[in-house]
XYZ file of C-alpha atoms in Angstrom:
690
model
C 117.195 84.929 94.193
C 116.249 81.458 94.921
C 112.558 82.047 94.572
C 113.213 83.759 91.202
C 115.164 80.657 89.837
C 112.446 78.380 91.241
C 109.772 80.203 89.284
C 111.435 79.946 86.104
C 109.780 77.373 83.529
C 113.089 75.586 82.852
C 113.830 75.039 86.465
C 110.183 73.553 86.866
C 110.528 71.221 84.029
C 113.945 69.798 85.291
C 112.712 69.397 88.806
C 109.617 67.473 87.280
C 112.033 65.294 85.185
C 114.047 64.550 88.189
C 111.015 63.788 90.378
C 109.683 61.364 87.706
C 113.036 59.632 87.503
C 113.236 59.199 91.108
C 109.700 57.826 91.246
C 110.595 55.408 88.402
C 113.737 54.400 90.265
C 111.793 53.853 93.430
C 109.038 51.619 91.404
C 111.878 49.635 89.787
C 114.151 49.198 93.097
C 111.626 49.357 95.752
C 109.993 45.879 95.496
C 113.581 44.031 95.283
C 114.923 45.985 98.260
C 111.672 45.173 100.236
C 112.409 41.646 99.431
C 115.940 41.912 100.480
C 114.875 43.329 103.908
C 112.422 40.240 104.104
C 115.023 37.810 103.416
C 117.367 39.395 106.010
C 114.654 39.451 108.718
C 113.885 35.733 107.963
C 117.439 34.698 108.407
C 117.973 36.616 111.526
C 114.832 35.362 112.906
C 115.766 31.816 112.105
C 119.444 32.113 113.557
C 117.975 33.830 116.737
C 115.685 30.770 117.648
C 118.467 28.337 116.562
C 121.051 30.059 118.912
C 118.345 30.231 121.618
C 117.752 26.527 121.375
C 121.507 25.989 121.248
C 121.235 23.592 118.170
C 124.375 21.961 116.874
C 124.619 23.491 113.485
C 122.632 26.790 113.783
C 123.486 27.877 110.344
C 121.112 25.306 108.631
C 118.326 27.282 110.181
C 119.403 30.527 108.417
C 120.362 28.808 105.156
C 116.801 27.086 105.012
C 115.144 30.544 105.759
C 117.059 32.067 102.700
C 116.254 29.247 100.495
C 112.596 29.269 101.333
C 112.130 32.998 101.151
C 110.602 33.849 97.622
C 109.682 37.253 95.942
C 106.010 36.164 95.950
C 104.338 35.151 99.194
C 102.426 32.183 97.811
C 105.746 30.777 96.455
C 107.301 31.049 99.581
C 104.646 29.566 101.622
C 104.216 26.743 98.879
C 107.829 26.117 98.928
C 108.062 26.087 102.686
C 105.405 23.546 102.926
C 106.800 21.180 100.301
C 110.373 21.690 101.766
C 109.080 20.487 105.098
C 107.538 17.399 103.489
C 110.642 16.636 101.480
C 112.847 17.052 104.734
C 110.808 14.750 106.761
C 110.741 11.981 103.916
C 114.655 12.342 103.316
C 115.243 12.179 107.251
C 113.099 9.068 107.701
C 114.846 7.395 104.757
C 118.365 7.892 106.031
C 117.341 6.490 109.430
C 116.149 3.392 107.566
C 119.166 3.006 105.406
C 121.364 3.344 108.340
C 119.356 0.533 110.106
C 119.508 -1.747 107.112
C 123.438 -1.321 106.537
C 124.895 -0.724 110.006
C 128.783 -0.271 109.713
C 128.663 -1.420 106.047
C 130.003 1.509 103.975
C 129.817 0.173 100.463
C 126.034 -0.974 100.638
C 125.108 2.006 102.318
C 126.709 4.483 99.833
C 125.204 2.469 97.035
C 121.754 2.620 98.535
C 122.263 6.400 99.074
C 123.267 7.055 95.504
C 120.249 4.875 94.371
C 117.891 6.944 96.510
C 119.273 10.346 95.101
C 118.725 8.765 91.564
C 114.952 7.835 92.479
C 114.488 11.381 93.607
C 115.978 12.779 90.539
C 113.442 10.695 88.617
C 110.539 11.943 90.673
C 111.712 15.532 90.417
C 111.520 15.159 86.832
C 108.108 13.573 86.719
C 106.475 15.998 89.036
C 106.137 19.794 88.530
C 106.900 23.056 90.319
C 107.108 22.843 94.133
C 106.262 19.105 94.227
C 109.234 18.551 91.973
C 111.418 20.522 94.591
C 110.023 18.374 97.348
C 111.234 15.365 95.540
C 114.742 16.775 94.909
C 114.857 17.913 98.549
C 113.985 14.381 99.882
C 116.909 13.260 97.899
C 119.510 15.580 99.087
C 118.245 15.901 102.759
C 119.262 12.278 103.025
C 122.786 13.076 101.760
C 122.994 16.170 104.025
C 122.419 13.902 107.179
C 124.592 11.080 105.775
C 127.569 13.676 105.304
C 127.295 14.555 109.067
C 126.938 10.843 109.983
C 129.740 9.505 107.763
C 132.446 11.827 109.064
C 135.727 12.020 107.355
C 136.213 8.363 106.181
C 132.683 7.064 105.861
C 130.643 4.313 107.392
C 127.105 4.851 108.767
C 126.856 5.238 112.660
C 123.563 3.681 113.910
C 123.886 5.337 117.300
C 123.927 8.895 115.966
C 121.695 8.877 112.899
C 118.460 9.412 114.681
C 119.708 12.331 116.712
C 121.223 13.803 113.405
C 118.204 13.466 111.489
C 115.993 15.062 114.189
C 118.373 17.952 114.702
C 118.738 18.656 110.978
C 114.935 18.422 110.550
C 114.352 20.825 113.259
C 116.862 23.337 111.976
C 115.243 23.089 108.407
C 111.821 23.518 110.026
C 112.875 26.419 112.145
C 114.025 28.128 108.845
C 110.761 27.210 107.044
C 108.559 28.716 109.929
C 110.701 31.733 110.438
C 110.486 32.717 106.659
C 106.728 32.050 106.601
C 106.178 34.415 109.688
C 108.178 37.142 108.130
C 106.659 36.884 104.681
C 103.012 36.396 105.896
C 103.449 39.347 108.135
C 104.689 41.750 105.550
C 103.086 40.634 102.238
C 99.636 40.038 101.536
C 100.008 38.382 98.232
C 98.629 39.416 94.846
C 98.972 36.046 93.036
C 95.369 35.266 93.254
C 94.371 38.392 91.543
C 96.887 38.143 88.869
C 95.808 34.479 88.106
C 92.166 35.573 88.063
C 92.973 38.365 85.427
C 94.979 35.719 83.377
C 92.088 33.338 83.406
C 89.521 36.073 82.383
C 91.870 37.319 79.707
C 92.480 34.096 78.080
C 88.711 32.810 78.448
C 87.551 36.291 76.769
C 90.117 36.249 73.981
C 89.478 32.577 72.870
C 85.857 33.119 73.050
C 86.020 36.409 71.225
C 88.511 35.401 68.585
C 86.670 32.107 67.951
C 83.296 33.955 67.369
C 85.101 36.346 65.323
C 86.290 33.738 63.170
C 82.864 32.360 62.574
C 81.634 35.696 61.701
C 84.267 35.926 58.992
C 83.788 32.537 57.546
C 83.864 32.232 53.853
C 86.178 34.396 51.485
C 87.158 36.486 54.615
C 88.249 33.556 56.605
C 91.477 34.567 58.446
C 94.432 32.321 59.229
C 94.250 31.748 63.012
C 96.861 29.313 63.621
C 99.356 31.676 65.105
C 96.864 33.111 67.258
C 95.875 29.623 68.764
C 99.536 28.664 69.083
C 100.248 31.766 71.191
C 97.212 31.132 73.254
C 98.434 27.607 74.096
C 101.617 29.036 75.119
C 99.926 31.433 77.594
C 97.703 28.542 78.940
C 100.758 26.484 79.625
C 102.309 29.438 81.732
C 99.471 29.323 84.068
C 100.697 26.307 85.672
C 103.520 27.769 87.863
C 101.167 30.758 88.907
C 98.484 28.253 89.894
C 101.090 26.619 92.272
C 101.913 29.993 93.720
C 98.201 30.669 94.269
C 97.789 27.381 96.064
C 100.402 28.732 98.655
C 98.405 31.826 99.292
C 94.970 30.289 99.946
C 93.973 27.186 101.595
C 90.665 27.244 99.742
C 92.579 27.216 96.323
C 94.657 24.374 97.444
C 91.668 22.127 98.546
C 89.795 22.885 95.291
C 92.880 22.776 93.129
C 91.408 20.106 90.713
C 88.827 22.747 89.683
C 91.859 24.916 88.381
C 93.225 21.990 86.678
C 89.959 21.407 84.872
C 89.911 25.075 84.031
C 93.284 24.826 82.319
C 91.990 21.655 80.598
C 89.091 23.489 79.719
C 91.112 26.207 77.960
C 92.996 23.673 76.031
C 89.966 21.827 75.037
C 88.446 25.209 73.601
C 91.587 25.743 71.644
C 91.404 22.234 70.132
C 87.759 22.505 69.235
C 88.503 25.925 67.587
C 91.175 24.274 65.683
C 88.854 21.510 64.339
C 86.362 24.043 63.126
C 89.026 26.373 61.405
C 90.220 23.264 59.575
C 86.862 22.266 58.434
C 85.834 25.791 57.419
C 88.845 26.170 55.211
C 87.922 23.072 53.314
C 84.107 23.662 52.612
C 82.852 25.989 49.836
C 82.596 29.699 50.977
C 78.757 29.905 50.596
C 78.152 26.772 52.591
C 80.838 27.730 55.310
C 79.142 31.413 55.632
C 75.679 29.902 55.817
C 76.679 27.120 58.539
C 78.916 29.518 60.391
C 76.156 32.036 60.630
C 73.544 29.410 61.901
C 76.093 28.431 64.706
C 76.826 31.984 65.541
C 73.082 32.699 66.134
C 73.136 30.323 68.916
C 75.918 32.215 70.868
C 74.657 34.996 72.888
C 75.837 38.599 72.038
C 77.608 39.064 75.503
C 79.915 36.348 74.712
C 80.535 37.462 71.187
C 81.587 40.876 72.582
C 84.630 39.472 74.449
C 86.439 39.927 71.150
C 87.033 43.592 72.028
C 88.573 42.955 75.510
C 87.782 41.495 78.824
C 84.200 42.626 79.831
C 83.859 43.787 83.350
C 81.210 41.244 84.044
C 83.665 38.434 83.498
C 85.857 39.662 86.519
C 82.922 40.587 88.567
C 80.378 37.715 88.179
C 81.570 34.900 86.010
C 78.414 32.913 86.907
C 76.311 34.730 84.308
C 78.978 33.991 81.416
C 79.288 30.350 82.617
C 75.527 29.868 82.632
C 75.391 31.558 79.099
C 78.147 29.078 77.906
C 76.249 25.999 79.385
C 73.002 27.197 77.953
C 74.425 27.879 74.519
C 76.178 24.476 74.492
C 72.969 22.621 75.237
C 71.273 24.518 72.462
C 73.954 23.713 69.989
C 74.046 19.874 70.971
C 70.224 19.730 70.368
C 70.214 21.937 67.263
C 68.681 20.201 64.259
C 71.237 19.613 61.645
C 70.813 18.168 58.228
C 74.366 17.722 57.208
C 77.454 16.189 58.900
C 79.226 19.542 58.208
C 76.686 21.346 60.272
C 76.713 18.879 63.080
C 80.512 18.936 63.212
C 80.384 22.923 63.651
C 77.478 22.651 66.341
C 79.156 19.752 68.427
C 82.648 21.401 68.186
C 81.450 24.742 69.108
C 79.578 23.185 72.118
C 82.965 21.794 73.228
C 84.554 25.250 72.977
C 81.704 26.799 75.110
C 82.094 24.012 77.610
C 85.666 24.322 77.925
C 85.367 28.194 78.614
C 82.715 27.313 80.973
C 85.284 25.050 82.951
C 87.609 28.218 82.868
C 85.082 30.262 84.232
C 84.435 27.912 87.141
C 88.238 28.138 87.853
C 87.770 32.196 87.630
C 84.782 31.908 90.164
C 86.965 30.037 92.667
C 89.584 32.631 92.353
C 87.158 35.369 92.831
C 85.591 33.750 95.927
C 82.258 33.492 93.880
C 81.760 29.592 93.207
C 79.417 29.014 90.482
C 78.242 25.546 91.745
C 79.397 22.906 93.928
C 81.863 20.807 92.100
C 83.252 17.359 93.171
C 86.482 17.372 94.676
C 88.948 14.861 93.555
C 91.489 13.944 96.307
C 93.951 12.032 93.868
C 95.014 14.271 91.055
C 96.447 12.144 88.250
C 99.993 12.867 87.565
C 100.715 13.329 83.841
C 103.843 11.409 82.490
C 104.363 12.597 78.765
C 107.602 10.644 78.488
C 109.597 8.530 81.053
C 112.872 8.717 79.131
C 113.865 12.332 80.334
C 113.395 11.180 83.949
C 115.456 8.022 83.486
C 118.308 10.079 82.113
C 118.166 12.372 85.042
C 118.125 9.466 87.458
C 121.038 8.021 85.675
C 122.993 10.962 85.902
C 122.405 11.573 89.474
C 123.460 8.081 90.487
C 126.788 8.250 88.219
C 127.716 11.677 89.394
C 127.013 11.160 93.145
C 128.666 7.785 92.960
C 131.698 9.073 91.229
C 132.377 11.736 93.975
C 131.850 9.045 96.733
C 134.480 6.970 95.059
C 136.952 9.864 94.728
C 136.323 10.749 98.439
C 136.977 6.948 99.349
C 140.150 6.776 97.371
C 141.608 10.095 98.441
C 140.360 10.093 101.918
C 139.439 13.905 101.474
C 138.311 15.178 105.048
C 135.767 17.482 103.325
C 134.730 14.837 100.783
C 131.181 14.343 102.483
C 130.601 18.137 101.977
C 131.497 17.816 98.386
C 128.937 14.925 97.979
C 126.266 16.884 99.731
C 126.617 19.770 97.342
C 127.041 17.764 94.233
C 123.874 16.010 95.081
C 122.008 19.332 95.836
C 122.841 20.840 92.434
C 122.442 17.633 90.296
C 119.000 16.869 92.060
C 117.813 20.695 91.826
C 118.603 21.507 88.160
C 117.868 18.087 86.639
C 114.151 19.011 85.907
C 115.255 22.326 84.158
C 116.340 20.054 81.127
C 117.834 22.725 78.548
C 118.711 25.283 81.102
C 120.212 22.953 83.535
C 123.937 23.339 82.574
C 123.761 27.224 82.505
C 121.757 27.361 85.505
C 124.322 24.838 87.464
C 127.259 26.955 86.277
C 125.785 30.280 87.532
C 125.053 28.495 90.806
C 128.653 27.491 91.074
C 129.852 30.901 90.127
C 127.660 32.524 92.545
C 128.906 30.530 95.401
C 132.385 31.174 94.536
C 131.757 34.927 94.381
C 129.861 34.520 97.590
C 132.971 32.944 99.258
C 134.693 36.127 98.726
C 132.110 38.251 100.579
C 131.616 35.666 103.230
C 135.461 35.621 104.034
C 135.473 39.386 104.263
C 132.620 39.585 106.546
C 133.641 36.618 108.697
C 137.426 37.388 109.169
C 137.417 41.254 108.849
C 134.241 42.318 110.487
C 132.585 39.616 112.635
C 135.690 39.355 115.131
C 134.977 42.691 116.491
C 131.123 42.066 116.994
C 129.996 40.786 120.329
C 126.210 41.154 120.293
C 123.539 39.357 118.215
C 122.104 42.933 117.200
C 125.534 43.865 115.729
C 125.774 40.479 113.940
C 122.326 41.024 112.355
C 123.369 44.428 111.122
C 126.596 43.160 109.553
C 125.076 40.332 107.797
C 122.207 42.663 106.605
C 124.971 44.686 104.680
C 125.270 41.661 102.286
C 121.786 39.943 102.601
C 119.734 42.907 101.771
C 121.462 43.885 98.584
C 122.025 40.461 97.558
C 118.330 39.540 98.270
C 117.302 42.643 96.051
C 119.375 41.102 93.070
C 117.546 37.868 93.473
C 114.243 39.847 92.816
C 115.420 40.998 89.579
C 115.067 38.899 86.372
C 118.598 38.272 85.398
C 121.145 35.810 86.475
C 118.672 34.590 89.452
C 120.623 31.371 89.875
C 123.904 33.051 90.513
C 122.479 35.668 92.981
C 120.410 33.054 94.640
C 123.548 30.856 95.449
C 125.576 33.699 96.578
C 122.953 34.523 98.905
C 121.806 31.226 100.096
C 125.200 29.641 100.920
C 126.437 32.662 102.773
C 125.107 31.145 106.038
C 126.789 27.850 105.044
C 130.158 29.577 104.540
C 130.034 31.888 107.414
C 128.560 29.135 109.767
C 127.225 31.529 112.426
C 127.182 29.865 115.755
C 126.797 30.792 119.487
C 130.698 30.449 119.807
C 132.059 31.358 116.350
C 135.172 29.816 114.874
C 137.508 31.947 112.859
C 139.678 29.048 111.687
C 140.632 30.205 107.992
C 141.950 26.797 106.952
C 138.579 25.152 107.865
C 136.748 27.974 106.027
C 138.684 27.672 102.829
C 138.474 23.715 102.954
C 134.853 23.972 103.541
C 134.333 26.568 100.668
C 136.506 24.458 98.329
C 134.408 21.288 98.895
C 131.038 23.349 98.378
C 132.359 25.086 95.143
C 133.835 21.579 93.934
C 130.637 19.775 94.574
C 128.757 22.515 92.591
C 131.175 22.400 89.790
C 131.075 18.638 89.498
C 127.433 18.810 89.376
C 127.502 21.401 86.544
C 130.076 19.338 84.689
C 127.956 16.392 84.781
C 125.113 18.038 82.711
C 127.805 18.672 79.979
C 129.166 15.068 80.147
C 125.826 13.563 80.489
C 123.585 16.060 78.710
C 119.677 16.058 78.873
C 117.805 14.849 75.831
C 117.935 17.577 73.174
C 114.793 19.601 72.220
C 114.575 18.006 68.825
C 114.769 14.621 70.132
C 112.359 14.978 72.994
C 109.872 16.640 70.349
C 110.325 13.763 67.900
C 109.756 11.189 70.916
C 106.641 12.920 72.133
C 105.167 12.828 68.603
C 106.302 9.241 68.140
C 104.698 8.136 71.507
C 101.527 10.021 70.727
C 101.328 8.074 67.186
C 101.967 4.842 69.026
C 99.405 5.393 71.557
C 96.834 6.528 68.930
C 97.271 3.301 66.877
C 96.942 1.296 70.092
C 93.898 3.062 70.688
C 92.647 2.531 67.186
C 93.572 -1.269 67.417
C 91.399 -1.579 70.607
C 94.483 -2.492 72.717
C 93.894 0.121 75.338
C 90.411 1.085 76.583
C 90.996 4.822 77.396
C 87.995 7.375 78.168
C 88.056 10.834 76.536
C 89.207 12.098 79.899
C 92.241 9.804 79.947
C 93.333 10.563 76.472
C 92.903 14.315 76.922
C 94.913 14.154 80.105
C 97.739 12.262 78.409
C 97.831 14.596 75.276
C 97.407 17.877 77.416
C 100.421 16.678 79.374
C 102.588 16.189 76.200
C 101.392 19.520 74.954
C 102.789 21.244 78.115
C 105.984 19.141 77.826
C 106.739 20.074 74.088
C 109.930 22.238 74.002
C 109.633 25.978 73.110
C 111.702 25.221 69.996
C 109.175 22.749 68.650
C 107.964 23.851 65.102
C 104.367 24.911 64.485
C 103.660 21.835 62.409
C 104.896 19.628 65.075
C 102.473 21.421 67.678
C 99.728 21.078 65.160
C 100.266 17.307 64.653
C 99.948 16.817 68.597
C 96.663 18.796 68.647
C 95.528 16.784 65.550
C 96.280 13.555 67.261
C 94.210 14.650 70.337
C 91.211 15.233 68.286
C 91.530 12.036 66.216
C 91.870 10.016 69.516
C 88.803 11.729 70.869
C 86.838 11.165 67.686
C 87.919 7.323 67.851
C 86.498 6.984 71.305
C 83.207 8.819 70.785
C 82.677 6.981 67.384
C 83.181 3.576 69.057
C 80.534 4.473 71.418
C 77.994 5.448 68.921
C 78.530 2.888 66.036
C 78.265 0.086 68.914
C 74.650 1.334 69.437
C 74.074 1.090 65.767
C 75.452 -2.350 65.260
C 78.186 -1.087 62.825
C 81.233 -1.931 64.831
C 82.656 -4.245 62.362
C 82.880 -1.489 59.525
C 84.544 0.910 62.057
C 87.125 -1.764 63.139
C 88.090 -2.279 59.549
C 88.830 1.426 59.123
C 90.516 1.699 62.392
C 92.744 -1.460 61.856
C 93.966 0.387 58.622
C 94.799 3.466 60.817
C 96.707 1.292 63.254
C 98.767 -0.152 60.490
C 99.645 3.280 59.241
C 97.493 3.127 56.160
C 95.802 6.608 56.568
C 94.525 6.577 53.043
C 92.901 3.176 53.315
C 91.456 4.283 56.562
C 89.860 7.329 54.908
C 88.369 5.057 52.186
C 86.947 2.739 54.697
C 85.596 5.556 56.793
C 83.972 7.022 53.683
C 82.258 3.745 53.005
C 81.024 3.791 56.758
C 79.695 7.229 56.152
C 77.737 5.894 53.147
C 76.017 3.280 55.184
C 75.333 5.795 58.049
C 73.773 8.162 55.558
C 71.083 5.401 54.715
C 70.689 4.433 58.308
C 67.089 5.233 59.657
C 66.185 2.378 62.114
C 64.972 3.620 65.540
C 63.732 6.799 66.695
C 67.257 7.918 67.830
C 69.059 6.337 64.842
C 69.034 9.463 62.462
C 70.591 11.663 65.302
C 73.146 9.138 66.178
C 73.843 8.417 62.654
C 74.413 12.192 61.815
C 76.736 12.521 64.933
C 78.790 9.723 63.809
C 78.996 11.135 60.355
C 80.354 14.515 61.782
C 82.915 12.520 63.805
C 84.179 10.663 60.630
C 84.316 14.138 58.845
C 86.568 15.230 61.534
C 88.885 12.215 61.473
C 88.951 12.096 57.787
C 89.948 15.944 57.492
C 92.645 15.297 60.131
C 94.155 12.259 58.312
C 94.215 14.161 55.041
C 95.820 17.310 56.403
C 98.569 15.366 58.168
C 98.939 12.364 56.055
C 102.748 12.313 56.304
C 102.538 12.188 60.116
C 99.791 9.562 60.496
C 101.359 7.217 58.031
C 104.949 7.582 59.560
C 106.726 5.194 61.917
C 106.413 1.486 62.575
C 102.782 0.143 62.292
C 101.420 -2.152 65.134
């Protein structure tokens, strides 16, 4: 009977559907559950080592292991390294502060709040895990100070060094434990994913750019939305690069190559935009003729990238890089009898040079270096705007200071704990800007929800457990599903806090304490501190996206006018680094026109730097200075008129063997600047002149 039913087609179809549904469910839930198991194992290992060493507050080791554990291996290892650095910096700082202000509560607390504010500022200026390390250096000092100050406050010189060593040891145990578990169970895949992203972006930019050249003339398509989306994807590479550094010491050692690769993609899109604007302004016949001449210099293998990522780009990027470099050299030396054609050849060469830099980064990821590139030990920190970091520093100082004053006035026994968790949240979420309030609220709500589970486990289950193995099984009932929830994309902050502060609430120790009053007082202090931090983001909100966008544009225009007036002597690399940083800092809500204005200012600044270098060799600096002086005063129309006059002098210039080539190069740059000033006249003539 069973065999007959099993042979029926309907039964087989139903069985197939159930099997596919179960397979899909396993694919969806398998990875999150695996991460939950890793998190549980990391916490158990950290607690075992802390118990064996008989440390004072063993739960800090478990808490740190839970914080360090991330769904991606590279992220976990990178976060663990930066957490160790931040912990050591914070521990050293609190020892120094205690030595400076022994038994002086007010100066000590003022200095502590100032240090937290400085760390909030640094966390905003830095990015990714470096930002996390800065925040950690701030609240590690507060954590140690909380143990040192006791119930009434007042630094104790005799205890601070031992406390710093103990806390740093507990935290480092958690970091190492999480690293051991993750490295032993996860081989990482960020490197391959990043290589695929670099290959896809490089191929798509190259293919769509050459496709635009092929359609120059009446069929020229509008490519602005495509470029805007590509810029957004390039910006999205930054956190993935930081994760890849955690997986590979080679990538970490050569990280400037990846930064150059990202900058190369930005430069390629900027050069593409300059050409697109120019082709839209010239007559169709001329555009077709000149674009066709440029396209002939680009190898067919690069043009085929329009139809997807060629396999050769992922197997041996050296060939594509050499093609790009060779084509760029041909275009740079290609004879051109008009400024328009010179503009196209030079800007196309910049596009291909940028793609070549991206392929260098791809080769590094594929363990197939194209050539030995110089290593720069000091990576420049890009500061798009100082004001958001100053706002975050002020909020941290005011909020932590207010909780300190409340603690002193009320003599709340758990006030030091509230200060600690206020500092943790206000420092951690400050760099998130627009999402800071929501994330902080979710964090506080998750901790409150975790308090319920922690109370059930601590008072209803753990009193009957006598072995460490049984203890691990009990906490696994909570940590494994909670860790799986962290690995899913929604409400991550809430589930993270619910999981991370489980150890802080249960406070596992060699000799457990089951004092309910102490538990709830401690939980109240933790939740209150997190809630105060969340409230601070509402009372002292971050700068709005509209305001930040307008400031970035205003600062760029100011810097461009300073550059035009000769008040700063930037190289093209300095200018591009500054503007690329501002492109990355633009809020997602920025309008397409505002993004276009920023990219246009980038090309104008580069043009000014290059033009100054050329005309100085042709003894025409006075004519250029007159045009740039008008630009510095905000008179774009007068600047274009004077640039046109300079173009006329350059057209008649013929002295010296290299004169005609330099003159034509200068004329192409003048054409680029003039078209940019006409296209965005309202922007370049706005604001206060110098």
